[in-house]
Short mmCIF file of C-alpha atoms in Angstrom, two decimals:
data_model
loop_
_atom_site.label_atom_id
_atom_site.label_comp_id
_atom_site.label_asym_id
_atom_site.label_seq_id
_atom_site.Cartn_x
_atom_site.Cartn_y
_atom_site.Cartn_z
CA LYS R 1 0.01 0.05 0.12
CA GLN R 2 1.03 3.72 -1.20
CA GLU R 3 2.36 5.52 1.83
CA VAL R 4 2.61 9.19 1.04
CA THR R 5 4.34 11.33 3.93
CA GLN R 6 4.85 15.16 3.70
CA ILE R 7 7.26 17.30 6.01
CA PRO R 8 6.92 19.57 7.73
CA ALA R 9 2.86 19.76 8.60
CA ALA R 10 3.44 23.44 9.29
CA LEU R 11 5.12 26.25 8.21
CA SER R 12 5.52 29.93 8.77
CA VAL R 13 7.81 31.96 7.32
CA PRO R 14 7.92 36.18 6.90
CA GLU R 15 7.14 37.48 2.89
CA GLY R 16 9.56 36.95 0.47
CA GLU R 17 11.34 34.09 2.01
CA ASN R 18 11.52 31.25 -0.36
CA LEU R 19 9.64 27.95 0.77
CA VAL R 20 10.80 24.08 0.61
CA LEU R 21 7.73 21.77 1.02
CA ASN R 22 8.93 18.06 1.09
CA CYS R 23 6.73 14.40 0.05
CA SER R 24 7.93 11.29 0.25
CA PHE R 25 6.37 7.98 -0.78
CA THR R 26 6.85 4.44 -0.25
CA ASP R 27 6.25 2.38 -3.61
CA SER R 28 8.50 4.15 -6.46
CA ALA R 29 6.39 2.45 -9.61
CA ILE R 30 4.37 5.74 -10.04
CA TYR R 31 2.63 7.07 -12.99
CA ASN R 32 2.76 10.96 -11.54
CA LEU R 33 2.92 13.04 -8.56
CA GLN R 34 0.77 16.15 -8.54
CA TRP R 35 1.31 18.89 -6.03
CA PHE R 36 -2.22 20.70 -4.77
CA ARG R 37 -2.88 23.84 -3.15
CA GLN R 38 -6.41 23.62 -0.77
CA ASP R 39 -7.82 26.92 0.73
CA PRO R 40 -9.80 26.50 4.33
CA GLY R 41 -12.93 24.75 3.65
CA LYS R 42 -12.31 24.89 -0.05
CA GLY R 43 -11.54 22.34 -2.87
CA LEU R 44 -8.01 21.39 -4.32
CA THR R 45 -6.60 23.30 -7.03
CA SER R 46 -4.21 21.14 -9.39
CA LEU R 47 -0.57 23.32 -9.02
CA LEU R 48 2.00 21.18 -11.09
CA LEU R 49 1.80 17.36 -12.59
CA ILE R 50 5.00 15.56 -12.94
CA GLN R 51 4.94 12.76 -15.17
CA SER R 52 6.94 9.66 -14.00
CA SER R 53 9.72 10.11 -16.82
CA GLN R 54 10.21 13.59 -15.69
CA ARG R 55 12.49 15.11 -13.34
CA GLU R 56 10.54 18.79 -12.63
CA GLN R 57 8.31 20.88 -13.35
CA THR R 58 8.12 24.97 -13.36
CA SER R 59 4.96 27.05 -13.59
CA GLY R 60 5.93 30.97 -12.38
CA ARG R 61 7.27 31.01 -8.70
CA LEU R 62 6.63 27.53 -8.31
CA ASN R 63 8.94 24.65 -8.87
CA ALA R 64 8.66 20.74 -8.44
CA SER R 65 10.86 18.13 -8.53
CA LEU R 66 10.60 14.20 -9.00
CA ASP R 67 12.92 11.74 -7.44
CA LYS R 68 11.33 8.48 -8.39
CA SER R 69 14.02 5.79 -7.19
CA SER R 70 14.11 7.53 -3.74
CA GLY R 71 10.63 8.03 -3.33
CA ARG R 72 11.10 11.75 -3.14
CA SER R 73 9.15 15.50 -4.34
CA THR R 74 9.50 19.03 -3.12
CA LEU R 75 7.71 21.72 -3.90
CA TYR R 76 9.87 25.21 -4.18
CA ILE R 77 8.18 28.18 -3.98
CA ALA R 78 10.11 31.31 -4.22
CA ALA R 79 9.48 34.88 -2.89
CA SER R 80 6.55 33.91 -1.16
CA GLN R 81 3.83 36.14 -0.33
CA PRO R 82 0.78 36.42 2.00
CA GLY R 83 -1.49 35.04 -0.97
CA ASP R 84 0.63 31.70 -0.99
CA SER R 85 -0.81 30.81 2.88
CA ALA R 86 -2.68 27.63 2.16
CA THR R 87 -2.17 24.06 2.57
CA TYR R 88 -0.31 22.12 0.02
CA LEU R 89 -0.83 18.57 -0.82
CA CYS R 90 0.89 16.06 -2.61
CA ALA R 91 -0.31 12.91 -4.35
CA VAL R 92 1.20 10.42 -6.05
CA LEU R 93 -0.87 8.15 -8.98
CA ASN R 94 -0.47 4.62 -8.85
CA ASP R 95 -2.38 1.43 -9.07
CA TYR R 96 -4.67 3.38 -11.00
CA LYS R 97 -5.24 5.21 -7.60
CA LEU R 98 -4.15 8.74 -6.42
CA SER R 99 -2.95 8.59 -2.43
CA PHE R 100 -2.26 11.77 -0.59
CA GLY R 101 0.03 13.20 1.99
CA ALA R 102 -1.54 14.90 5.00
CA GLY R 103 -0.37 18.14 3.62
CA THR R 104 1.81 20.95 4.74
CA THR R 105 -0.53 24.20 6.11
CA VAL R 106 1.61 27.38 5.29
CA THR R 107 1.17 31.05 6.88
CA VAL R 108 3.53 33.84 4.96
CA ARG R 109 3.44 36.31 7.30
CA ALA R 110 3.14 40.53 6.13
CA GLU I 1 -12.93 27.31 -11.53
CA THR I 2 -11.77 23.66 -12.15
CA GLY I 3 -14.34 22.61 -14.10
CA VAL I 4 -15.72 20.33 -11.61
CA THR I 5 -18.71 21.72 -9.88
CA GLN I 6 -20.53 20.06 -6.36
CA THR I 7 -23.60 21.07 -5.09
CA PRO I 8 -24.46 22.03 -2.37
CA ARG I 9 -21.37 23.40 -0.94
CA HIS I 10 -23.04 22.69 2.70
CA LEU I 11 -25.21 19.69 4.18
CA VAL I 12 -26.36 19.83 7.75
CA MET I 13 -28.67 16.40 7.95
CA GLY I 14 -29.66 14.37 10.80
CA MET I 15 -28.97 10.75 11.19
CA THR I 16 -32.31 9.52 9.91
CA ASN I 17 -32.43 11.41 7.17
CA LYS I 18 -31.64 10.92 3.39
CA LYS I 19 -29.57 13.02 1.30
CA SER I 20 -27.84 13.45 -2.07
CA LEU I 21 -24.20 14.94 -3.17
CA LYS I 22 -24.04 15.72 -6.99
CA CYS I 23 -20.89 16.63 -8.73
CA GLU I 24 -20.57 17.55 -12.89
CA GLN I 25 -18.22 18.08 -15.33
CA HIS I 26 -18.12 19.14 -18.74
CA LEU I 27 -14.37 18.68 -19.16
CA GLY I 28 -15.00 15.52 -21.46
CA HIS I 29 -13.67 13.52 -18.88
CA ASN I 30 -14.14 9.75 -18.81
CA ALA I 31 -13.13 9.06 -15.03
CA MET I 32 -14.74 10.07 -11.79
CA TYR I 33 -13.79 10.01 -7.89
CA TRP I 34 -15.43 10.02 -4.80
CA TYR I 35 -13.08 11.31 -1.84
CA LYS I 36 -13.58 11.82 2.05
CA GLN I 37 -11.51 14.29 3.69
CA SER I 38 -11.61 14.41 7.67
CA ALA I 39 -9.80 16.60 10.06
CA LYS I 40 -6.32 16.14 10.52
CA LYS I 41 -6.40 12.94 7.89
CA PRO I 42 -5.29 12.45 4.16
CA LEU I 43 -8.38 12.37 1.71
CA GLU I 44 -9.25 8.86 1.14
CA LEU I 45 -10.54 7.48 -2.01
CA MET I 46 -14.13 6.17 -1.53
CA PHE I 47 -15.65 5.33 -5.16
CA VAL I 48 -13.89 4.98 -8.57
CA TYR I 49 -16.26 5.25 -12.08
CA SER I 50 -14.54 4.79 -15.38
CA LEU I 51 -16.81 5.49 -18.06
CA GLU I 52 -19.83 5.30 -16.29
CA GLU I 53 -19.09 2.18 -14.87
CA ARG I 54 -17.89 1.37 -10.84
CA VAL I 55 -14.52 0.58 -10.86
CA GLU I 56 -13.08 0.94 -7.37
CA ASN I 57 -15.17 0.55 -4.23
CA ASN I 58 -12.73 1.04 -0.81
CA SER I 59 -14.76 -0.57 1.44
CA VAL I 60 -16.88 2.02 1.89
CA PRO I 61 -20.01 1.61 4.23
CA SER I 62 -23.45 0.89 2.48
CA ARG I 63 -24.83 3.92 3.90
CA PHE I 64 -22.98 5.83 1.15
CA SER I 65 -24.71 5.06 -2.12
CA PRO I 66 -22.46 6.12 -5.50
CA GLU I 67 -24.83 6.46 -8.48
CA CYS I 68 -23.13 7.43 -12.24
CA PRO I 69 -26.02 8.08 -14.82
CA ASN I 70 -23.30 9.64 -17.50
CA SER I 71 -20.08 10.52 -17.88
CA SER I 72 -20.70 13.91 -16.74
CA HIS I 73 -22.44 13.83 -13.56
CA LEU I 74 -21.70 12.11 -10.53
CA PHE I 75 -23.74 11.50 -7.11
CA LEU I 76 -23.20 9.83 -3.55
CA HIS I 77 -26.45 9.48 -2.39
CA LEU I 78 -26.40 9.33 1.76
CA HIS I 79 -28.96 7.85 4.72
CA THR I 80 -28.70 6.90 7.94
CA LEU I 81 -25.04 8.57 8.69
CA GLN I 82 -23.28 8.67 11.59
CA PRO I 83 -21.70 12.08 13.45
CA GLU I 84 -18.17 10.20 12.33
CA ASP I 85 -19.42 10.76 8.74
CA SER I 86 -19.02 14.19 9.12
CA ALA I 87 -16.24 15.56 6.90
CA LEU I 88 -15.97 17.62 3.55
CA TYR I 89 -16.56 14.85 0.49
CA LEU I 90 -14.87 15.96 -2.52
CA CYS I 91 -15.45 15.18 -6.62
CA ALA I 92 -13.01 14.64 -8.87
CA SER I 93 -12.38 13.58 -12.98
CA SER I 94 -9.77 12.87 -15.28
CA ARG I 95 -9.60 12.34 -18.55
CA GLU I 96 -9.53 8.48 -18.29
CA ARG I 97 -8.67 6.38 -15.09
CA SER I 98 -5.95 4.45 -16.55
CA MET I 99 -4.08 7.03 -18.21
CA ASN I 100 -0.92 9.16 -16.78
CA THR I 101 -3.63 12.48 -16.91
CA GLU I 102 -4.19 14.96 -14.49
CA ALA I 103 -7.25 15.15 -11.92
CA PHE I 104 -9.60 18.01 -11.38
CA PHE I 105 -11.29 18.82 -8.12
CA GLY I 106 -14.39 20.37 -7.20
CA GLN I 107 -14.82 22.70 -4.41
CA GLY I 108 -16.26 20.14 -2.54
CA THR I 109 -19.49 19.63 0.26
CA ARG I 110 -19.35 19.92 4.20
CA LEU I 111 -21.49 17.50 5.36
CA THR I 112 -22.05 17.80 8.93
CA VAL I 113 -24.26 14.98 10.50
CA VAL I 114 -25.93 16.20 13.78
#
């Protein structure tokens, strides 16, 4: 059974600092990995999708890396803003199922 | 907007009530999913439909009954729920179940069972 772990569980940084969010998974036979953002009480917004054959994906201030063999992904958010405050979820797809981590809750202080 | 719409956004129901959650997508996707998100826990997959056929049922109690009348609509029928069923219920869709595709989620229905 796939287990997905996200560290840290919570993170508070001053505005402008870079954010580093970590995700690890136990079964490396994945199809893809997705990073999502969730605002309190809301649904999930897809941020980045990394295919199993890729090493990284970039979108604006966001960059996600994938090391499938070691079962790790990192989401980098450059020059954080208060609007980046949310919970970030990592999910891996294998065996036709998306398995989620518990998330990292980020607070960016103005 | 992700293209996946869920109604209602909030629902309060008694343990003897019967209600339904609705999910709609017009993205042309063939796979639809129900997830449950309880406080401080990872999302749990409940059901998967592919081309209107249920292909996954993750040991969900029978008081939850899914229905997929066509590839654009997915329902979750609820009856005789328990307080521990209170959670955020999320619907998602993807182009294909078996392909390496991106999943899109709705805004969720916040369910409270009293």
